[in-house]
Coordinates of C-alpha atoms and ligand atoms in Angstrom, one line a residue:
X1383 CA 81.5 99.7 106.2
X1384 CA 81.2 102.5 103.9
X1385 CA 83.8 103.9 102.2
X1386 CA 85.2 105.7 99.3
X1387 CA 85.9 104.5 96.2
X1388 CA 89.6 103.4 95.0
X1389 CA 91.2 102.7 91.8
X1390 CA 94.8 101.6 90.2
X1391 CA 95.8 99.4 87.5
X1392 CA 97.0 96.3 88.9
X1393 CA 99.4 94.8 86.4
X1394 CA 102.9 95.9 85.8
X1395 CA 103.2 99.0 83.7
X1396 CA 104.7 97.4 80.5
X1397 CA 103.2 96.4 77.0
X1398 CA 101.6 92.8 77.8
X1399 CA 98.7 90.9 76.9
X1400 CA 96.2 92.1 79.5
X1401 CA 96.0 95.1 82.1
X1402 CA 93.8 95.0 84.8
X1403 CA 92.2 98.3 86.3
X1404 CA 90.4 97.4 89.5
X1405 CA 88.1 99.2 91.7
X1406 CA 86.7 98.8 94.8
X1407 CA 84.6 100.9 97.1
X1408 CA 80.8 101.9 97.9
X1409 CA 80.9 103.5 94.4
X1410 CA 82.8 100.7 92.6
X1411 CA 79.7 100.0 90.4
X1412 CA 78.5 103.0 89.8
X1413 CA 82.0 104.1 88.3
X1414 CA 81.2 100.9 86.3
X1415 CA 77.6 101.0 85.2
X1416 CA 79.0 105.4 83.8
X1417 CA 81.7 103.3 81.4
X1418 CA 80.5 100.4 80.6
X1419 CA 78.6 99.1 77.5
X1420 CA 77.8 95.7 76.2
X1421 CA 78.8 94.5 72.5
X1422 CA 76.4 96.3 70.9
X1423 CA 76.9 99.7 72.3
X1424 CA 74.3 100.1 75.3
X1425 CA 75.0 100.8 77.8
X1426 CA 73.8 98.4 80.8
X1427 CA 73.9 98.4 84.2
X1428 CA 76.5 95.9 85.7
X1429 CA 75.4 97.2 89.0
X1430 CA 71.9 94.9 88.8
X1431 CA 74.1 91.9 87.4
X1432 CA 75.1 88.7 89.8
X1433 CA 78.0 88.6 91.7
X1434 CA 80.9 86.7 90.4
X1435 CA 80.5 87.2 86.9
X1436 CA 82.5 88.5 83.7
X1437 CA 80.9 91.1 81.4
X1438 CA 82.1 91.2 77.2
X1439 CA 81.7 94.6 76.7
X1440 CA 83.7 98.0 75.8
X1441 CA 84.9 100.3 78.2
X1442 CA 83.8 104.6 77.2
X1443 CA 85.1 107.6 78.2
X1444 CA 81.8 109.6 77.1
X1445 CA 81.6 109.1 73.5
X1446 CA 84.3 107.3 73.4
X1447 CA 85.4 103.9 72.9
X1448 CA 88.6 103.0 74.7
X1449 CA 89.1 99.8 74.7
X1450 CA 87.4 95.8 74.3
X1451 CA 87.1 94.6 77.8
X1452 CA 86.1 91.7 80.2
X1453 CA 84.3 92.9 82.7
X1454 CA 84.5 91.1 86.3
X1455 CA 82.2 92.2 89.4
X1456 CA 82.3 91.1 92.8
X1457 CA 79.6 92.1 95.4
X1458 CA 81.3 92.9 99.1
X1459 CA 82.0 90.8 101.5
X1460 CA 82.9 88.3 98.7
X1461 CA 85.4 90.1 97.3
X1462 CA 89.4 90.5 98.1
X1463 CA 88.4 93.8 99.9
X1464 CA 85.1 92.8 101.3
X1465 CA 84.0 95.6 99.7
X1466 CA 82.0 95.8 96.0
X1467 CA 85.2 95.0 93.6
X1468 CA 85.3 95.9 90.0
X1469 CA 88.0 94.0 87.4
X1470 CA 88.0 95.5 84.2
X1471 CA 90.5 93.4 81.7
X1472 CA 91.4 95.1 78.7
X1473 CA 94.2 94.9 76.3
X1474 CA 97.7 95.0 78.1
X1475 CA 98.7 98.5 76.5
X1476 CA 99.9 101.4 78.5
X1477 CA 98.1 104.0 77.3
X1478 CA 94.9 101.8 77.1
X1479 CA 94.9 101.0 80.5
X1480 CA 95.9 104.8 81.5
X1481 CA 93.0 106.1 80.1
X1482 CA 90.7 103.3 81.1
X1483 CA 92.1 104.0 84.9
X1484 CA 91.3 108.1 83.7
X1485 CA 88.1 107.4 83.0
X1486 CA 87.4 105.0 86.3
X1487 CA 89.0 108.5 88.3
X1488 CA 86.8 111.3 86.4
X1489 CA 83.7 109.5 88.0
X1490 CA 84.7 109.2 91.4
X1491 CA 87.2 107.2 92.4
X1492 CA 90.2 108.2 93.3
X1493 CA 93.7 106.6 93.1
X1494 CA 94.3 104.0 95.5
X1495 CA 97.5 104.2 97.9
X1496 CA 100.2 101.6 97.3
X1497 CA 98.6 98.7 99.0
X1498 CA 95.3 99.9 99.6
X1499 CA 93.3 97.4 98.6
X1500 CA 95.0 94.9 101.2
X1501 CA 94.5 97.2 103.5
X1502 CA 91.3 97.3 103.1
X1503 CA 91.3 93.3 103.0
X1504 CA 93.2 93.7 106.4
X1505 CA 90.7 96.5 107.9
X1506 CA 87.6 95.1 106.9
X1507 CA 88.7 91.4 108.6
X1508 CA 88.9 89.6 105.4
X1509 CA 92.5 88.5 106.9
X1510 CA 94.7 89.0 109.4
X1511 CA 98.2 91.4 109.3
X1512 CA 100.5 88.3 109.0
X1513 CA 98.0 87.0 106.1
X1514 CA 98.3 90.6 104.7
X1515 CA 101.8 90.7 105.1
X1516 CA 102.3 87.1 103.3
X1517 CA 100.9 89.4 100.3
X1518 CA 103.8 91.2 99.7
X1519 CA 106.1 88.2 100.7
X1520 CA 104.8 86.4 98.0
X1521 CA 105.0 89.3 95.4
X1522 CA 108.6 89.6 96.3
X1523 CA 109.5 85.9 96.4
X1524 CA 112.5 85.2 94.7
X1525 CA 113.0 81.6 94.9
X1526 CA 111.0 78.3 95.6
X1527 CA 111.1 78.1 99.2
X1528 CA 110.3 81.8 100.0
X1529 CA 107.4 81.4 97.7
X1530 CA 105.7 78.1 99.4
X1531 CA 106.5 79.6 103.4
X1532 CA 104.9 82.9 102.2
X1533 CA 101.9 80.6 100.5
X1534 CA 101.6 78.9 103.7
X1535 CA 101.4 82.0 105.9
X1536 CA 98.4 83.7 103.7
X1537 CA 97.0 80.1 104.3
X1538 CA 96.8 80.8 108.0
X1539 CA 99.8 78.5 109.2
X1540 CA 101.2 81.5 110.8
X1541 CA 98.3 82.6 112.1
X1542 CA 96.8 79.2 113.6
X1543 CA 100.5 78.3 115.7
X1544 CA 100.4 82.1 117.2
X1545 CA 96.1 82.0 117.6
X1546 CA 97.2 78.9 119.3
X1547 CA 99.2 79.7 121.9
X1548 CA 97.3 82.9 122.7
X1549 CA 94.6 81.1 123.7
X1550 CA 96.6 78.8 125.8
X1551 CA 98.7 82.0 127.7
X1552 CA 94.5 83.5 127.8
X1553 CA 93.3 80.2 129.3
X1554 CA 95.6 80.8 132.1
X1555 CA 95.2 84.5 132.7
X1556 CA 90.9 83.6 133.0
X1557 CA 92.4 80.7 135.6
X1558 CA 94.1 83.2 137.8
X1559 CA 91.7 85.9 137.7
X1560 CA 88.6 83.6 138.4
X1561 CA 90.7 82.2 141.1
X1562 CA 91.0 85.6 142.8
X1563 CA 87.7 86.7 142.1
X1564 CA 86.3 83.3 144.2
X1565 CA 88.9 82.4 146.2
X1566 CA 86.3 79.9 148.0
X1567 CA 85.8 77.4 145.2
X1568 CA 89.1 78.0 142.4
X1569 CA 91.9 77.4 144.2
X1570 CA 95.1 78.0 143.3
X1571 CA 96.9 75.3 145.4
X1572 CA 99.9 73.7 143.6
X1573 CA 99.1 76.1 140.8
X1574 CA 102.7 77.6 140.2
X1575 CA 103.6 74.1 139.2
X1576 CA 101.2 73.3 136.8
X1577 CA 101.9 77.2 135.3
X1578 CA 105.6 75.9 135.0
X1579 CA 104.5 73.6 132.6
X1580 CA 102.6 75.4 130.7
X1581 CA 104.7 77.7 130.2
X1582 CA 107.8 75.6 129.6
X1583 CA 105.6 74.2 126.8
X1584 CA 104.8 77.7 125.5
X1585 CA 108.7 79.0 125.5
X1586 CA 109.5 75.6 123.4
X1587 CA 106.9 76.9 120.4
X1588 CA 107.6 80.4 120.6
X1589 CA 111.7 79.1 121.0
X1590 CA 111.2 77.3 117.6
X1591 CA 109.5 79.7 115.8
X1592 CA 112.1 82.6 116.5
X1593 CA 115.0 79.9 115.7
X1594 CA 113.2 79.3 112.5
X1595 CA 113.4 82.8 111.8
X1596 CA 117.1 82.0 110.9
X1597 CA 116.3 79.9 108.0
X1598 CA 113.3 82.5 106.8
X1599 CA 115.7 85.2 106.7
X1600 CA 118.0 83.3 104.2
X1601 CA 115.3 81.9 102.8
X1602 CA 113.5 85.2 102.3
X1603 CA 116.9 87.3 101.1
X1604 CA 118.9 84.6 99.8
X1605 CA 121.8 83.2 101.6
X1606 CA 124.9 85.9 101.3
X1607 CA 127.7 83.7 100.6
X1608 CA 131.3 85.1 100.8
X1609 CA 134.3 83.5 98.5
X1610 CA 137.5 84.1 100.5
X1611 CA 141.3 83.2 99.5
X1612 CA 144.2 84.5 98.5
X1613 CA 145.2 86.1 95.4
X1614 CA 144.7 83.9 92.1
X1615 CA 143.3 81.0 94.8
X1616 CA 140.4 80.8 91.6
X1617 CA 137.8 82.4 93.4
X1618 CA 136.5 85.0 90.5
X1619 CA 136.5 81.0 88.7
X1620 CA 134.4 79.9 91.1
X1621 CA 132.4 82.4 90.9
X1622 CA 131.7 82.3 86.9
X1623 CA 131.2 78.9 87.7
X1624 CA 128.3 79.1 90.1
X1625 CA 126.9 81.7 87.8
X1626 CA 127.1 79.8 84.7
X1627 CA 128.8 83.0 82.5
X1628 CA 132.1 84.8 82.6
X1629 CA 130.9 88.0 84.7
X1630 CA 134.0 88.4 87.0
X1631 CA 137.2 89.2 85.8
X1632 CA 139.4 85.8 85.6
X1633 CA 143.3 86.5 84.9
X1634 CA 146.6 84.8 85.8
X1635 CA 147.6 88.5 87.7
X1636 CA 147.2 88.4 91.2
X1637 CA 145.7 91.2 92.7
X1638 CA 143.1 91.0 89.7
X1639 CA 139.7 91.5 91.7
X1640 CA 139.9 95.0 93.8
X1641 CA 136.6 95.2 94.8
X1642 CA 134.0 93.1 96.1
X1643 CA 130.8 92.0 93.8
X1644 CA 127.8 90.4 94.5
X1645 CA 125.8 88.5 92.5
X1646 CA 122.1 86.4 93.1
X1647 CA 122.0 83.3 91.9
X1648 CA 119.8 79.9 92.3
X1649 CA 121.0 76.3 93.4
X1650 CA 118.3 73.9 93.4
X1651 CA 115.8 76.2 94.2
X1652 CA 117.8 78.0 97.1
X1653 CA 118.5 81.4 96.6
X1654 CA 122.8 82.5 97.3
X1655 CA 123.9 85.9 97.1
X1656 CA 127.4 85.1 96.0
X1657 CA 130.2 87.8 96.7
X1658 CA 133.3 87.5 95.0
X1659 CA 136.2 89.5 97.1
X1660 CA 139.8 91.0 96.7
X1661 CA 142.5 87.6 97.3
X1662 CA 143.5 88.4 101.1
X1663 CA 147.2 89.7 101.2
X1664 CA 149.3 92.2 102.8
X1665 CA 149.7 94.4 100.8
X1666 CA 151.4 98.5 100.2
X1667 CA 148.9 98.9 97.3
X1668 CA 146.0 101.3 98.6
X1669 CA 143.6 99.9 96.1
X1670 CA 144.3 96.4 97.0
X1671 CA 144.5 97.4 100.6
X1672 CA 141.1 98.4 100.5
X1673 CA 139.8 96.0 98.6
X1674 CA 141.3 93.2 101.2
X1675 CA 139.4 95.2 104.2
X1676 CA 136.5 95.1 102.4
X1677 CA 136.2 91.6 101.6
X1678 CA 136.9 90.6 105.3
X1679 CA 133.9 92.8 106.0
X1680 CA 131.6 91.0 103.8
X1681 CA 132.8 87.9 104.8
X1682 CA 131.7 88.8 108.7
X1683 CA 128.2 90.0 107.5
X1684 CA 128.1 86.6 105.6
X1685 CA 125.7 83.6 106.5
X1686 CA 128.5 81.7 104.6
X1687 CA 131.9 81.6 103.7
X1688 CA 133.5 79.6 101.1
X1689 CA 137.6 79.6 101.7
X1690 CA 139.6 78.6 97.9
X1691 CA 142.6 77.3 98.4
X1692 CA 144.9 77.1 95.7
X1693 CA 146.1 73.6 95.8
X1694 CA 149.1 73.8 93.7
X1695 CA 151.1 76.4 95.7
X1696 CA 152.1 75.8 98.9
X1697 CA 150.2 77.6 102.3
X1698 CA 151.4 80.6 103.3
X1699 CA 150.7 83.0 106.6
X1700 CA 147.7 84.9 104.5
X1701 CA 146.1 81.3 104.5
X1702 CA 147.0 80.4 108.0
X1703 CA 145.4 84.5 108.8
X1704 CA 141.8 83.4 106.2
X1705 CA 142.0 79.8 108.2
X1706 CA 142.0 81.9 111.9
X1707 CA 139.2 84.2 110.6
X1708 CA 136.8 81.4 109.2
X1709 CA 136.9 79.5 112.3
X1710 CA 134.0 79.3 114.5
X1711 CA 132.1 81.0 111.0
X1712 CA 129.9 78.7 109.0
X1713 CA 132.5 77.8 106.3
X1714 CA 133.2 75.7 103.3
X1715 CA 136.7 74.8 102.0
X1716 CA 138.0 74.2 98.6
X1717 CA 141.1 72.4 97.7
X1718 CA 140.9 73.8 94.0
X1719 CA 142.6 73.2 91.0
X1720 CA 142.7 69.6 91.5
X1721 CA 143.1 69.4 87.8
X1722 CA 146.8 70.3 87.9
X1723 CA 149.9 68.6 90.5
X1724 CA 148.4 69.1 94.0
X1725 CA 151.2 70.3 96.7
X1726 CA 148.8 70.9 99.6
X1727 CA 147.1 67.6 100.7
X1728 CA 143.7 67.7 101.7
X1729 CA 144.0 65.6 105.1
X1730 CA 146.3 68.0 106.4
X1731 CA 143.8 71.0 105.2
X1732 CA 141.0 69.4 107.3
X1733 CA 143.3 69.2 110.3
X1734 CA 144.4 72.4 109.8
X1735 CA 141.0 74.3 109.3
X1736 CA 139.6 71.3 111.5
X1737 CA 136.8 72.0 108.0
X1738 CA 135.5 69.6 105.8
X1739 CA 137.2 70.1 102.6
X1740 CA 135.6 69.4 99.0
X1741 CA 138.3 69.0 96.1
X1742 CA 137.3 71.1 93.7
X1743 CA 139.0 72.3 90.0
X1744 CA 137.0 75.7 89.1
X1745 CA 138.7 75.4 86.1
X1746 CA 137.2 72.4 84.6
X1747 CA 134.1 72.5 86.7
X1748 CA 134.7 69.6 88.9
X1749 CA 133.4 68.9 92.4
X1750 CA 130.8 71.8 92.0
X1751 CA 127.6 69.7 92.3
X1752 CA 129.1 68.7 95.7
X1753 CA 129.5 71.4 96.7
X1754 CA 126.1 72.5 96.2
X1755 CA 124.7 69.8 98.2
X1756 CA 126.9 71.0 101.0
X1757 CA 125.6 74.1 100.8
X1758 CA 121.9 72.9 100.9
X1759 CA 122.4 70.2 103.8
X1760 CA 124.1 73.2 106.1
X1761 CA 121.4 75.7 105.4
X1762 CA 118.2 73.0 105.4
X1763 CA 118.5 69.9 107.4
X1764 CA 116.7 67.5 105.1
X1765 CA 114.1 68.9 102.7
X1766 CA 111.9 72.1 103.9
X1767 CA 108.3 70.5 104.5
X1768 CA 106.0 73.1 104.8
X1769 CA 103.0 70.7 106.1
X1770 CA 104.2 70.9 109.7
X1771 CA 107.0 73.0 110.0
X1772 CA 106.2 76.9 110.5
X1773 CA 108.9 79.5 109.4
X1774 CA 108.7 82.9 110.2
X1775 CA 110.2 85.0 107.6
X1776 CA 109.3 88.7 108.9
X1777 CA 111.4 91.2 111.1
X1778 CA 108.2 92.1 112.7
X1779 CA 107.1 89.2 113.8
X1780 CA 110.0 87.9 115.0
X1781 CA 110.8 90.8 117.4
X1782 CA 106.6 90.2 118.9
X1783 CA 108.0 86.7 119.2
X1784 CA 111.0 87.8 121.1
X1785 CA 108.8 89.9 123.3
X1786 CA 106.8 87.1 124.5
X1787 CA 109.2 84.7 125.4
X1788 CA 110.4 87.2 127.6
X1789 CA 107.7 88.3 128.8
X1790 CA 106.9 84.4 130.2
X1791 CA 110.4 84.0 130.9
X1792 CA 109.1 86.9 133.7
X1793 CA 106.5 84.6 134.8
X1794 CA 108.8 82.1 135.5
X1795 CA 110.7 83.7 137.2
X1796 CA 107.7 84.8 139.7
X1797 CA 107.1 81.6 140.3
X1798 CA 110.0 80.6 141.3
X1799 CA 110.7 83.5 143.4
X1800 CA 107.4 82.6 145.0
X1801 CA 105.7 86.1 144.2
X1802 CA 102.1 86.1 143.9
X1803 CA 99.8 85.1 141.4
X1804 CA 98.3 88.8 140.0
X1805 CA 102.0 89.2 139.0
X1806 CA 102.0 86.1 136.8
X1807 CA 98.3 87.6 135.1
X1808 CA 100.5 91.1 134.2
X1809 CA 102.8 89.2 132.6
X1810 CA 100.9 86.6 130.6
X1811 CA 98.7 89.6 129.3
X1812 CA 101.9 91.3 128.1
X1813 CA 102.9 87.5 126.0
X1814 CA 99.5 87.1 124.7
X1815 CA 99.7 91.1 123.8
X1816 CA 102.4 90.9 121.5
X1817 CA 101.2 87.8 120.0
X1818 CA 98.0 89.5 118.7
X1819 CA 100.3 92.3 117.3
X1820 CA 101.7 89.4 114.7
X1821 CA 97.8 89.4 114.0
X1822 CA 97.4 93.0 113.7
X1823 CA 95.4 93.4 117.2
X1824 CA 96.2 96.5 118.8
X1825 CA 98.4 97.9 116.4
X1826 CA 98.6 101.6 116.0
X1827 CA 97.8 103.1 112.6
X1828 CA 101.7 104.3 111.9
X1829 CA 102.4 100.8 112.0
X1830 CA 99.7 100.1 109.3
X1831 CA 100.1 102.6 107.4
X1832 CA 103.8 101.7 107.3
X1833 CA 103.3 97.9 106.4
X1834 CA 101.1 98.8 103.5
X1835 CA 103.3 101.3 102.1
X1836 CA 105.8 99.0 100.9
X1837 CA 103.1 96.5 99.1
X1838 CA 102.8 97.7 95.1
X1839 CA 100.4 100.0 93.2
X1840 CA 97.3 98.2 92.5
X1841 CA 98.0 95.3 95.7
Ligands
GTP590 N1 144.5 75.0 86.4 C1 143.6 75.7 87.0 N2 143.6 77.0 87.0 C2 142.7 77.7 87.7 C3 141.6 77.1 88.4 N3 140.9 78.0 88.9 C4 141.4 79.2 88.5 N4 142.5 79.0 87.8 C5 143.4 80.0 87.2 O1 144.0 80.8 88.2 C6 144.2 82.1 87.8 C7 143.5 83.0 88.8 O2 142.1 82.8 88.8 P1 141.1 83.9 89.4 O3 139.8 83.3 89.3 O4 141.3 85.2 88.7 O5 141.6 84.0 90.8 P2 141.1 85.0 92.0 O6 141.2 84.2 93.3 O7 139.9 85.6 91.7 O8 142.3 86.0 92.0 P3 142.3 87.6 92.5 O9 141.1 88.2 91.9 O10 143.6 88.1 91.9 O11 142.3 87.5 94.0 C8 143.6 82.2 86.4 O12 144.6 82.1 85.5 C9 142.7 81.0 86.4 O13 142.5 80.6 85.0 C10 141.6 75.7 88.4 O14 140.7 75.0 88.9 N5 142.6 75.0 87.7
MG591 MG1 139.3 87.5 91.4

């Protein structure tokens, strides 16, 4: 496919060892083969060179000489584009790689749209949109487990499970339409039943994969994780605590935190985004009282809620009103400040809350690493193995996921209403439809252009 001729540095604009300018297009070597010269000043024609290899040379804007550079070309289709990729490496200045990128643009090429060049991957078939899209994820990984699912989608594992059951919804669609087409030798006696199986084995995969959509979010974003209590309970403790430095305001006042914060931070490779709240009181204080509502919104947006108890006071009605709001919520409990004369007792807590309760003293750090376990067994039941299990970490997807189990859920239905069998064909071809949009069949352009727009210069 012909095309024109992009450009954009693809390392981060900052002072660093390397930059990269890359260029790809029907013109990419003829940009090259203008600015290019090898070590003694001639120029040379990278153009005529193999594929696959790396050039020491200086890059020129006419006379002159810009910058010492490592030269990498790439002949389409084996490039990330498909198309013929230039790589110049040159030292990892700003201005250096400005001007090299100048240059690259003064003979021909032009600036290449935020995610362009996977775009191009995507366009020219080099991958497919959930590869594509595993791009970005990986770019924007924040933690262990995001990175490894979004390594494992550009892999294909996406791809395969939903290429899999497309071809097993299209397996049956061919069935019933040869069937009506030669009615005399397919026949489709007894066929709703063996349909129903199919298709109870279809919903099961496409039930999983939109459950484990649950544990991509968190794992994609982090898990937003709510401290709840009452005034001094040691929550803002906690939270320095978790974070390892003294970023919330600690004080024996209560009433000390007014507004919520939020913070990211890592727990054995999980990702939490901790929010630290206003204590929950009644209170006249409009500050305070704001600050209180606010905190009980966070803490109904949260994937988790951890309730501090201060154990050396006695319960009150704002602990019995937290206990009442936490129920039925995924929710930890801490008895804390274990390190001074306990008057609540933590039986009676867990019979109360009808909550596991961990003992914990904020103060001097204890019963923390406890509660870090808890909060990795809730979230991930045993360790995440990304050799079989599929996670699907994209809004996108999830909704064409959505789409098809309801769209089978309809063939069931016309079985068992005893309808006949063209119905079942309109809906299959709807499931197997939004499958291929995961893939990027079908989609309209917006949606592409969309998707792409969010990747980073240079991607
Ligand atoms: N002895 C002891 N004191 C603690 C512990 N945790 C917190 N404290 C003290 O309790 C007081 C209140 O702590 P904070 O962390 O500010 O409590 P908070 O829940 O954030 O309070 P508000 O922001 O007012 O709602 C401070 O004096 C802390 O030093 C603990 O485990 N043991
Ligand atoms: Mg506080």
């Amino acid at each position: 496919m012909k095309s024109d001729t992009i450009a954009a540095i693809a390392t981060g604009m900052s002072a660093s060892g390397i930059g990269i300018v890359r260029i790809s297009g029907s013109g990419a070597f003829s940009v090259i083969d203008e600015i290019y010269r090898d070590k003694e000043g001639r120029a040379v024609k990278l153009s005529e060179g193999k594929s696959h290899t790396v050039h020491y040379g200086f890059i020129y804007d006419g006379d002159q000489r810009l910058d010492e550079a490592l030269v990498l070309i790439m002949k389409g289709p084996h490039s990330y584009t498909a198309e013929d990729t230039v790589e110049i490496n040159c030292h990892g200045g700003i201005l250096v790689v400005k001007k090299i990128l100048e240059a690259v643009i003064r003979r021909g090429a032009r600036t290449a749209e935020p995610g362009e060049f996977t775009k191009r991957a995507f366009l020219n078939g080099r991958m497919d949109l959930a590869q594509a899209e595993a791009v970005a994820d990986i770019i924007h990984s924040t933690n262990e487990y995001a990175l490894r699912s979004s390594v494992s989608q550009l892999g294909g594992s996406v791809s395969k499970k939903i290429g899999g059951l497309r071809s097993g919804i299209l397996y049956e669609i061919a069935f019933i339409e040869s069937a009506l087409d030669d009615p005399e030798h397919i026949s489709l006696d007894g066929y709703g039943e063996r349909l129903l199986k199919a298709l109870d084995s279809f919903m099961g995969e496409l039930d999983g994969l939109i459950r484990s959509a649950d544990d991509g979010r968190v794992m994609r974003e982090g898990i937003k994780t709510v401290i709840l209590g009452k005034p001094n309970a040691g929550k803002s403790s906690l939270m320095n605590v978790l974070l390892g430095e003294e970023r919330a305001i600690v004080t024996e006042i209560a009433g000390t935190t007014r507004d919520t914060l939020e913070e990211h931070i890592y727990l054995q490779g999980i990702s939490l985004n901790v929010v630290d709240t206003a204590g929950i009181r009644d209170t006249q204080d409009v500050v305070e009282k704001i600050g209180v509502e606010r905190a009980l919104k966070a803490a109904s947006e949260g994937d988790l809620i951890i309730y501090v108890v201060d154990g050396s006071r006695p319960l009150d009605d704002s602990d019995r009103e937290i206990m009442e709001f936490i129920r039925g919520r995924r929710s930890i409990l801490l008895l804390n400040k274990t390190d001074l004369d306990l008057v609540v007792d933590k039986g009676t807590l867990e019979e109360l809350s009808g909550n596991r309760v961990i003992p914990v003293s904020a103060k001097e750090e204890q019963g923390i690493e406890e509660l870090e376990r808890e909060i990795k067994s809730m979230f991930y039941h045993g360790d995440l193995t990304f050799n079989d299990q599929v996670y699907i970490t994209n809004v996108r997807h999830k909704e064409a996921l959505e789409h098809a189990f309801s769209s089978l859920k309809m063939v069931k239905e016309s079985i068992e209403s005893g309808m006949p069998e063209d119905f079942y064909s309109i809906d299959l071809m709807d499931a197997y439809e939004q499958l291929g949009f995961i893939l990027g069949e079908a989609v309209d352009d917006d949606l592409v252009n969309e998707i792409f727009s969010r990747f980073c210069m240079g991607k």
